[in-house]
Coordinates of C-alpha atoms in Angstrom, one line a residue:
X56 CA 36.4 -54.2 -5.6
X57 CA 37.5 -54.0 -9.2
X58 CA 41.1 -55.1 -9.3
X59 CA 41.7 -55.2 -13.1
X60 CA 40.2 -53.7 -16.2
X61 CA 40.2 -55.0 -19.7
X62 CA 39.4 -52.7 -22.6
X63 CA 38.2 -53.8 -26.0
X64 CA 41.3 -53.5 -28.1
X65 CA 39.7 -52.7 -31.4
X66 CA 37.6 -49.8 -30.1
X67 CA 40.2 -48.3 -27.8
X68 CA 42.9 -48.4 -30.5
X69 CA 40.5 -46.5 -32.8
X70 CA 39.9 -43.9 -30.1
X71 CA 43.6 -43.5 -29.6
X72 CA 44.2 -43.0 -33.4
X73 CA 41.3 -40.5 -33.5
X74 CA 42.7 -38.4 -30.6
X75 CA 46.3 -38.5 -31.9
X76 CA 45.2 -37.3 -35.3
X77 CA 43.2 -34.4 -33.9
X78 CA 44.6 -31.1 -32.8
X79 CA 42.7 -30.8 -29.5
X80 CA 45.0 -30.4 -26.5
X81 CA 42.5 -32.0 -24.2
X82 CA 39.3 -34.0 -24.3
X83 CA 36.9 -35.6 -21.9
X84 CA 34.3 -38.3 -22.5
X85 CA 32.4 -41.3 -21.1
X86 CA 33.6 -44.8 -20.5
X87 CA 31.0 -47.4 -21.5
X88 CA 31.3 -50.9 -20.1
X89 CA 30.5 -52.8 -17.0
X90 CA 32.0 -53.5 -13.6
X91 CA 31.5 -57.1 -12.5
X92 CA 31.4 -57.6 -8.8
X93 CA 31.2 -61.4 -9.4
X94 CA 34.5 -61.4 -11.3
X95 CA 36.1 -58.4 -9.6
X96 CA 36.9 -57.0 -13.0
X97 CA 36.0 -54.1 -15.1
X98 CA 35.3 -54.3 -18.9
X99 CA 35.5 -51.3 -21.2
X100 CA 33.5 -51.5 -24.4
X101 CA 34.1 -48.0 -25.9
X102 CA 34.9 -44.4 -25.2
X103 CA 32.4 -41.7 -26.1
X104 CA 33.6 -38.1 -26.4
X105 CA 31.4 -35.5 -24.7
X106 CA 30.1 -33.1 -27.4
X107 CA 30.3 -29.3 -27.3
X108 CA 27.9 -27.6 -24.9
X109 CA 25.0 -25.4 -26.0
X110 CA 27.3 -22.4 -26.3
X111 CA 29.5 -24.3 -28.8
X112 CA 32.4 -24.7 -26.3
X113 CA 34.3 -27.9 -25.6
X114 CA 33.6 -29.8 -22.4
X115 CA 37.3 -29.8 -21.6
X116 CA 40.0 -27.3 -22.3
X117 CA 43.5 -26.3 -21.1
X118 CA 44.0 -23.5 -18.6
X119 CA 47.5 -22.0 -17.9
X120 CA 47.9 -21.5 -14.1
X121 CA 51.3 -20.0 -14.0
X122 CA 52.0 -18.3 -10.7
X123 CA 54.3 -15.2 -10.1
X124 CA 57.1 -17.4 -8.9
X125 CA 56.8 -19.6 -11.9
X126 CA 57.0 -16.6 -14.2
X127 CA 60.3 -15.4 -12.5
X128 CA 61.7 -18.9 -12.9
X129 CA 60.6 -19.0 -16.5
X130 CA 62.4 -15.7 -17.2
X131 CA 65.6 -17.3 -16.1
X132 CA 65.2 -20.8 -17.5
X133 CA 62.8 -22.6 -19.7
X134 CA 60.4 -24.5 -17.5
X135 CA 58.3 -27.4 -18.9
X136 CA 54.9 -25.9 -20.1
X137 CA 53.0 -28.9 -18.7
X138 CA 54.0 -28.0 -15.2
X139 CA 51.8 -24.9 -15.3
X140 CA 48.8 -26.3 -17.2
X141 CA 45.5 -27.6 -15.7
X142 CA 42.2 -28.8 -17.1
X143 CA 39.0 -26.8 -17.2
X144 CA 36.1 -29.2 -17.3
X145 CA 32.4 -28.5 -17.7
X146 CA 31.3 -30.9 -15.0
X147 CA 27.6 -30.3 -15.4
X148 CA 27.7 -30.9 -19.1
X149 CA 29.6 -34.1 -18.7
X150 CA 27.0 -35.3 -16.2
X151 CA 24.1 -34.3 -18.5
X152 CA 25.8 -36.2 -21.4
X153 CA 26.1 -39.3 -19.1
X154 CA 22.4 -39.0 -18.2
X155 CA 21.3 -39.0 -21.9
X156 CA 23.7 -41.7 -23.0
X157 CA 22.6 -43.9 -20.1
X158 CA 19.1 -43.9 -21.6
X159 CA 20.5 -45.5 -24.7
X160 CA 22.3 -48.3 -23.1
X161 CA 20.8 -51.7 -22.6
X162 CA 21.2 -54.3 -19.8
X163 CA 24.8 -55.1 -18.9
X164 CA 26.1 -51.8 -20.3
X165 CA 26.6 -48.7 -18.2
X166 CA 28.5 -45.4 -18.0
X167 CA 31.2 -46.7 -15.7
X168 CA 33.4 -43.6 -15.6
X169 CA 35.1 -40.9 -17.7
X170 CA 38.3 -40.7 -19.7
X171 CA 40.5 -37.7 -20.3
X172 CA 43.0 -37.0 -23.1
X173 CA 45.7 -34.7 -21.7
X174 CA 49.4 -34.4 -20.9
X175 CA 50.8 -35.9 -17.8
X176 CA 51.3 -32.5 -16.2
X177 CA 47.8 -31.2 -16.9
X178 CA 46.4 -34.5 -15.5
X179 CA 48.3 -34.3 -12.3
X180 CA 47.4 -30.6 -11.8
X181 CA 43.7 -31.4 -12.2
X182 CA 43.1 -34.4 -9.9
X183 CA 40.4 -32.7 -7.8
X184 CA 38.5 -31.5 -10.9
X185 CA 38.6 -34.9 -12.4
X186 CA 37.4 -36.6 -9.2
X187 CA 34.5 -34.1 -9.1
X188 CA 33.7 -34.8 -12.7
X189 CA 33.6 -38.6 -12.1
X190 CA 31.4 -38.1 -9.0
X191 CA 29.0 -35.8 -10.9
X192 CA 28.6 -38.3 -13.7
X193 CA 28.0 -41.1 -11.2
X194 CA 25.4 -39.0 -9.4
X195 CA 23.6 -38.4 -12.7
X196 CA 23.4 -42.1 -13.5
X197 CA 23.6 -44.0 -10.2
X198 CA 23.8 -47.8 -10.2
X199 CA 21.3 -49.9 -8.4
X200 CA 22.0 -50.5 -4.7
X201 CA 23.4 -54.0 -5.3
X202 CA 25.9 -52.8 -7.9
X203 CA 29.4 -51.4 -7.3
X204 CA 30.0 -48.0 -5.8
X205 CA 33.2 -47.7 -7.9
X206 CA 33.9 -45.8 -11.2
X207 CA 36.8 -45.7 -13.6
X208 CA 39.0 -42.8 -14.6
X209 CA 41.1 -43.5 -17.7
X210 CA 43.9 -41.2 -18.6
X211 CA 45.3 -41.3 -22.2
X212 CA 48.6 -39.4 -22.0
X213 CA 50.1 -38.2 -25.3
X214 CA 53.5 -37.1 -23.9
X215 CA 54.7 -39.8 -23.5
X216 CA 51.9 -42.0 -25.0
X217 CA 50.4 -44.4 -22.5
X218 CA 47.2 -45.5 -20.9
X219 CA 46.5 -45.6 -17.2
X220 CA 43.4 -46.5 -15.3
X221 CA 42.4 -45.5 -11.8
X222 CA 39.5 -46.8 -9.6
X223 CA 37.4 -44.0 -8.0
X224 CA 35.3 -44.8 -4.9
X225 CA 32.2 -42.7 -4.7
X226 CA 32.1 -40.6 -1.5
X227 CA 30.8 -37.3 -0.2
X228 CA 34.3 -36.3 0.9
X229 CA 36.3 -36.2 -2.3
X230 CA 40.1 -36.3 -1.8
X231 CA 43.1 -37.4 -3.9
X232 CA 43.0 -40.7 -1.9
X233 CA 39.7 -41.6 -3.6
X234 CA 41.7 -42.6 -6.7
X235 CA 43.6 -45.9 -6.7
X236 CA 45.6 -47.3 -9.6
X237 CA 44.4 -50.6 -11.0
X238 CA 45.7 -53.0 -13.7
X239 CA 44.7 -52.1 -17.2
X240 CA 45.2 -54.0 -20.4
X241 CA 43.7 -54.4 -23.9
X242 CA 42.0 -57.5 -25.1
X243 CA 39.0 -59.0 -26.7
X244 CA 35.9 -58.1 -24.7
X245 CA 33.0 -57.7 -27.2
X246 CA 33.4 -61.2 -28.7
X247 CA 32.9 -62.9 -25.4
X248 CA 29.5 -61.3 -24.7
X249 CA 26.3 -63.3 -24.8
X250 CA 22.9 -61.8 -25.7
X251 CA 19.7 -62.2 -23.7
X252 CA 16.4 -61.0 -24.9
X253 CA 13.0 -60.6 -23.1
X254 CA 9.6 -59.3 -24.1
X255 CA 7.8 -58.3 -20.9
X256 CA 4.1 -57.7 -20.9
X257 CA 2.6 -56.0 -17.9
X258 CA -0.7 -54.4 -16.7
X259 CA -0.9 -52.2 -13.6
X260 CA -3.9 -50.7 -11.9
X261 CA -3.3 -48.0 -9.3
X262 CA -5.8 -45.9 -7.4
X263 CA -6.1 -42.2 -7.7
X264 CA -6.6 -41.1 -4.1
X265 CA -8.2 -38.0 -2.8
X266 CA -6.5 -35.4 -0.6
X267 CA -3.7 -36.4 1.7
X268 CA -4.1 -40.1 1.3
X269 CA -1.5 -40.1 -1.4
X270 CA 1.6 -38.0 -1.9
X271 CA 1.3 -38.4 -5.7
X272 CA -0.5 -35.5 -7.2
X273 CA 0.3 -35.2 -10.9
X274 CA 0.2 -37.8 -13.5
X275 CA 4.0 -38.1 -13.6
X276 CA 4.1 -38.6 -9.9
X277 CA 1.6 -41.4 -10.0
X278 CA 3.4 -43.0 -12.9
X279 CA 6.7 -42.9 -11.1
X280 CA 5.0 -44.6 -8.1
X281 CA 3.5 -47.2 -10.5
X282 CA 6.9 -48.0 -12.0
X283 CA 8.5 -48.4 -8.6
X284 CA 5.7 -50.7 -7.6
X285 CA 6.4 -52.7 -10.8
X286 CA 10.1 -52.8 -9.9
X287 CA 9.2 -54.4 -6.5
X288 CA 7.2 -57.1 -8.3
X289 CA 10.0 -57.8 -10.8
X290 CA 12.4 -58.2 -7.9
X291 CA 10.5 -61.3 -6.8
X292 CA 9.7 -62.7 -10.3
X293 CA 11.1 -66.1 -11.3
X294 CA 12.8 -66.5 -14.6
X295 CA 13.1 -69.0 -17.4
X296 CA 16.0 -68.9 -19.8
X297 CA 15.6 -70.9 -23.0
X298 CA 12.6 -72.7 -21.4
X299 CA 14.5 -73.7 -18.2
X300 CA 14.1 -72.3 -14.7
X301 CA 17.0 -70.4 -13.4
X302 CA 17.9 -72.3 -10.2
X303 CA 21.6 -71.9 -9.8
X304 CA 24.5 -69.5 -10.6
X305 CA 26.1 -71.6 -13.4
X306 CA 27.3 -69.7 -16.4
X307 CA 25.5 -70.2 -19.8
X308 CA 27.2 -72.7 -22.0
X309 CA 25.9 -71.8 -25.4
X310 CA 26.6 -68.6 -27.5
X311 CA 23.3 -68.3 -29.2
X312 CA 20.6 -65.7 -28.5
X313 CA 18.9 -66.6 -25.1
X314 CA 15.2 -66.0 -24.6
X315 CA 14.2 -64.9 -21.1
X316 CA 10.7 -65.2 -19.7
X317 CA 9.8 -63.6 -16.4
X318 CA 7.0 -65.1 -14.2
X319 CA 5.5 -62.8 -11.7
X320 CA 3.9 -64.0 -8.4
X321 CA 0.4 -63.0 -7.5
X322 CA 0.1 -59.9 -5.4
X323 CA -2.8 -58.3 -3.6
X324 CA -4.8 -55.7 -5.5
X325 CA -3.2 -52.3 -5.3
X326 CA -6.6 -50.8 -4.7
X327 CA -6.2 -51.9 -1.1
X328 CA -3.9 -49.0 -0.6
X329 CA -6.9 -46.7 -0.4
X330 CA -10.3 -47.2 1.2
X331 CA -13.3 -47.0 -1.1
X332 CA -14.3 -43.5 0.0
X333 CA -10.8 -42.1 -0.7
X334 CA -10.6 -43.4 -4.3
X335 CA -11.6 -41.0 -7.0
X336 CA -10.3 -42.8 -10.0
X337 CA -8.1 -45.5 -11.5
X338 CA -4.8 -45.3 -13.4
X339 CA -4.1 -48.1 -15.9
X340 CA -0.5 -48.6 -17.1
X341 CA -0.1 -51.5 -19.5
X342 CA 2.1 -52.4 -22.5
X343 CA 5.0 -54.4 -23.6
X344 CA 8.7 -53.7 -23.1
X345 CA 11.4 -55.4 -25.3
X346 CA 14.7 -55.7 -23.3
X347 CA 18.2 -56.9 -24.1
X348 CA 21.1 -57.7 -21.8
X349 CA 24.7 -58.6 -22.5
X350 CA 26.7 -60.8 -20.2
X351 CA 30.3 -62.1 -20.1
X352 CA 30.8 -65.8 -20.6
X353 CA 32.0 -66.4 -17.1
X354 CA 29.2 -64.6 -15.4
X355 CA 26.2 -66.6 -14.0
X356 CA 22.8 -66.7 -15.7
X357 CA 21.2 -65.1 -12.6
X358 CA 23.2 -62.0 -13.4
X359 CA 21.6 -61.9 -16.9
X360 CA 18.2 -62.1 -15.3
X361 CA 19.1 -59.3 -12.9
X362 CA 20.3 -57.1 -15.9
X363 CA 17.1 -57.8 -17.8
X364 CA 14.9 -56.7 -14.8
X365 CA 17.0 -53.6 -14.3
X366 CA 16.8 -52.7 -18.0
X367 CA 13.0 -53.0 -18.0
X368 CA 12.6 -50.6 -15.1
X369 CA 15.2 -48.2 -16.5
X370 CA 13.4 -48.2 -19.8
X371 CA 10.1 -47.2 -18.2
X372 CA 11.7 -44.5 -16.1
X373 CA 13.6 -43.2 -19.1
X374 CA 10.4 -42.8 -21.1
X375 CA 8.8 -41.0 -18.1
X376 CA 11.8 -38.7 -17.9
X377 CA 11.5 -37.9 -21.6
X378 CA 7.9 -37.0 -21.2
X379 CA 8.7 -34.8 -18.2
X380 CA 11.6 -33.2 -20.0
X381 CA 9.4 -32.2 -22.9
X382 CA 6.8 -30.8 -20.5
X383 CA 9.5 -28.6 -18.9
X384 CA 10.3 -27.4 -22.4
X385 CA 6.7 -26.5 -22.9
X386 CA 6.3 -29.2 -25.6
X387 CA 3.5 -31.2 -24.1
X388 CA 2.8 -34.7 -25.7
X389 CA -0.8 -34.5 -27.1
X390 CA -3.1 -37.4 -26.8
X391 CA -6.7 -37.6 -25.6
X392 CA -7.1 -35.2 -22.8
X393 CA -10.3 -34.3 -20.9
X394 CA -12.1 -31.1 -21.7
X395 CA -11.5 -29.6 -18.3
X396 CA -7.7 -29.9 -18.6
X397 CA -6.0 -26.6 -19.4
X398 CA -4.5 -26.3 -22.8
X399 CA -1.5 -24.7 -21.2
X400 CA -0.7 -27.5 -18.9
X401 CA 1.2 -30.6 -20.2
X402 CA -0.5 -34.0 -19.7
X403 CA 2.2 -35.2 -17.4
X404 CA 1.5 -32.3 -15.0
X405 CA -2.2 -32.8 -14.8
X406 CA -3.6 -33.2 -11.2
X407 CA -5.7 -36.3 -11.7
X408 CA -7.6 -35.9 -8.4
X409 CA -9.4 -32.8 -9.8
X410 CA -9.8 -34.2 -13.4
X411 CA -13.3 -35.6 -14.0
X412 CA -12.7 -36.6 -17.6
X413 CA -10.6 -39.5 -18.8
X414 CA -7.0 -38.9 -19.8
X415 CA -4.7 -41.0 -21.9
X416 CA -1.0 -40.8 -22.8
X417 CA 1.3 -42.9 -24.9
X418 CA 4.9 -43.6 -23.8
X419 CA 7.7 -43.1 -26.3
X420 CA 8.4 -46.2 -28.3
X421 CA 11.7 -48.0 -27.8
X422 CA 13.8 -48.6 -31.0
X423 CA 17.0 -50.5 -31.3
X424 CA 20.1 -49.5 -33.3
X425 CA 23.1 -51.7 -34.1
X426 CA 26.2 -50.3 -32.3
X427 CA 29.3 -52.6 -31.9
X428 CA 29.6 -56.1 -33.4
X429 CA 26.2 -57.7 -32.5
X430 CA 25.4 -55.2 -29.7
X431 CA 22.4 -52.8 -29.8
X432 CA 21.8 -49.5 -28.3
X433 CA 18.3 -47.9 -28.1
X434 CA 16.5 -44.7 -28.3
X435 CA 12.9 -43.5 -27.7
X436 CA 10.6 -42.0 -30.3
X437 CA 7.5 -40.0 -29.7
X438 CA 4.5 -40.8 -31.9
X439 CA 5.2 -37.7 -34.0
X440 CA 8.9 -38.4 -34.4
X441 CA 10.6 -40.3 -37.2
X442 CA 13.7 -42.5 -37.5
X443 CA 15.7 -39.4 -38.6
X444 CA 15.5 -38.1 -35.1
X445 CA 17.0 -41.4 -33.8
X446 CA 19.8 -41.2 -36.3
X447 CA 20.7 -37.6 -35.2
X448 CA 20.7 -38.7 -31.5
X449 CA 23.1 -41.5 -32.2
X450 CA 25.6 -39.2 -34.1
X451 CA 25.4 -36.5 -31.5
X452 CA 25.3 -38.5 -28.2
X453 CA 27.1 -41.7 -29.1
X454 CA 29.5 -40.3 -31.7
X455 CA 28.6 -42.9 -34.2
X456 CA 28.7 -42.6 -38.0
X457 CA 25.6 -41.5 -39.7
X458 CA 23.3 -44.5 -40.2
X459 CA 22.3 -44.8 -43.9
X460 CA 20.6 -48.2 -43.8
X461 CA 17.3 -48.0 -41.9
X462 CA 16.6 -51.7 -42.4
X463 CA 19.2 -52.5 -39.7
X464 CA 17.1 -50.7 -37.1
X465 CA 15.1 -53.1 -34.9
X466 CA 11.5 -51.9 -34.2
X467 CA 10.6 -54.7 -31.7
X468 CA 7.9 -52.8 -29.9
X469 CA 4.9 -52.5 -32.2
X470 CA 2.9 -50.7 -29.6
X471 CA 4.5 -48.6 -26.9
X472 CA 3.3 -48.7 -23.2
X473 CA 0.3 -46.5 -22.6
X474 CA -1.5 -44.9 -19.7
X475 CA -5.2 -44.5 -19.2
X476 CA -6.8 -42.8 -16.3
X477 CA -10.5 -43.3 -15.5
X478 CA -12.4 -41.0 -13.1
X479 CA -15.4 -42.5 -11.4
X480 CA -16.9 -39.7 -9.5
X481 CA -20.3 -41.1 -10.2
X482 CA -19.7 -44.6 -9.0
X483 CA -17.2 -44.1 -6.1
X484 CA -18.5 -43.0 -2.7
X485 CA -19.0 -39.2 -3.2
X486 CA -17.3 -36.6 -1.1
X487 CA -19.1 -34.0 0.9
X488 CA -17.2 -31.2 -0.9
X489 CA -18.2 -32.3 -4.4
X490 CA -21.4 -34.2 -4.0
X491 CA -25.0 -33.1 -3.8
X492 CA -28.2 -34.7 -2.7
X493 CA -29.3 -35.2 -6.3
X494 CA -26.2 -37.1 -7.2
X495 CA -26.6 -39.1 -4.0
X496 CA -30.2 -40.1 -4.9
X497 CA -29.0 -40.9 -8.4
X498 CA -26.4 -43.3 -7.0
X499 CA -29.1 -44.9 -4.8
X500 CA -31.3 -45.5 -7.8
X501 CA -28.5 -47.0 -9.8
X502 CA -27.6 -49.3 -6.9
X503 CA -31.3 -50.3 -6.5
X504 CA -31.7 -51.1 -10.2
X505 CA -28.5 -53.1 -10.2
X506 CA -29.7 -55.1 -7.2
X507 CA -33.2 -55.8 -8.6
X508 CA -32.0 -57.0 -12.0
X509 CA -29.9 -59.9 -10.7
X510 CA -32.8 -61.0 -8.5
X511 CA -35.2 -61.1 -11.5
X512 CA -32.7 -63.1 -13.5
X513 CA -32.2 -65.5 -10.6
X514 CA -36.0 -66.2 -10.2
X515 CA -36.4 -66.8 -14.0
X516 CA -33.5 -69.3 -14.0
X517 CA -35.0 -71.2 -11.1
X518 CA -38.5 -71.4 -12.7
X519 CA -37.0 -72.6 -16.0
X520 CA -35.0 -75.3 -14.2
X521 CA -38.2 -76.6 -12.4
X522 CA -40.2 -76.5 -15.6
X523 CA -37.6 -78.6 -17.5
X524 CA -37.4 -81.0 -14.6
X525 CA -41.1 -81.6 -14.5
X526 CA -41.2 -82.0 -18.3
X527 CA -38.5 -84.6 -18.1
X528 CA -40.3 -86.6 -15.4
X529 CA -43.6 -86.6 -17.5
X530 CA -41.8 -87.7 -20.7
X531 CA -40.1 -90.5 -18.8
X532 CA -43.3 -91.6 -17.2
X533 CA -45.0 -91.8 -20.6
X534 CA -42.2 -93.8 -22.1
X535 CA -42.2 -96.3 -19.2
X536 CA -46.0 -96.9 -19.4
X537 CA -46.0 -97.2 -23.2
X538 CA -46.2 -101.0 -24.1

């Protein structure tokens, strides 16, 4: 349980000045930081305001909820305006903002809650709405199972000016008791972070099964299955940090950039999931993922390894989500697609079991942008997109200043991960529903030729060996007899 929260003083003071100088009566946004179960403490890096929705309306506004009794009292005496005010929050839009911002965060950084800028009265009158907003954001960007089930709700009150922090426990039954006060103070958080970097190369081969042997039907379904399989392998991978195996939970002593290398164990071939007669193709997913993670000085190195592993899987899933999102918007990513694929169907929604041609797809490329101090955030670019798109995303989603110097952008991934599906209808055992006698005879001829060719090669090699042996004996006999 998080018992105390420390906020980065420089960033939170800037947020307070920005809010006090604005004329908005209320504002809602995301809290970026981390909740350390090891230290039982929370760390807040920055506050990101939620932008206006598609209709141009703010995500949070003030609604006057004065009842008839309040109006009668107000006619006799002046009641405090804050007693009749409450917050109107676009919960779905805050959750969507959290989902998109979460894609841009690296290991050790998460959306750990929300903040609200409002008067004390409006805050107290909106407890249930705030709890629902926190819960919605947490549902949109859930933590891994091993992480905390807690989130933060930070209230910045402007009358009187003060900061308060509450701990929210995720639950299906939301009540006012879900909020508990916790200690909150400002301090230096960012300067105590260590940076860990990993370049992870992988190559996966998954079968494309026929009919009911696999629940995965479309390319996106099979890719999701492949990434989850990779996550299971990463869970068992050993790690080396700066050339040394991670064997204990000691903290890292140095402040320099730490290089992480992941060593995977050997696993059985994934083709074993289907019998030969059920396999109609293969899906190859390979590439390289550049990952960063940020860790507090007092946290163990094993936590950094866990953050790196989680960042790699989140990065792959985020790229798949981007592809699927574009498919839903009828903007299919174009690569090399088989002739039988419909031009109206996006690549990610192709049913590979019925596709007899090869299909390839490139994942979005991960690009890193400087954010706070020496901390990076990331974004993903499609092959047709430029760095200008990345700059616009950072301004809109992360509320950063417009980036003018492109040289500070880190393009660590030269080639993005890619997918290649290969159909082998002609070499796999054919199905009764799609095969004919001619194709069966053709397969037999191919097998016959392939079995004869190795036999001929073997006989030739044997005869050659015998010939050279006899020749050696004869030469040796002549040399021995020669005076």
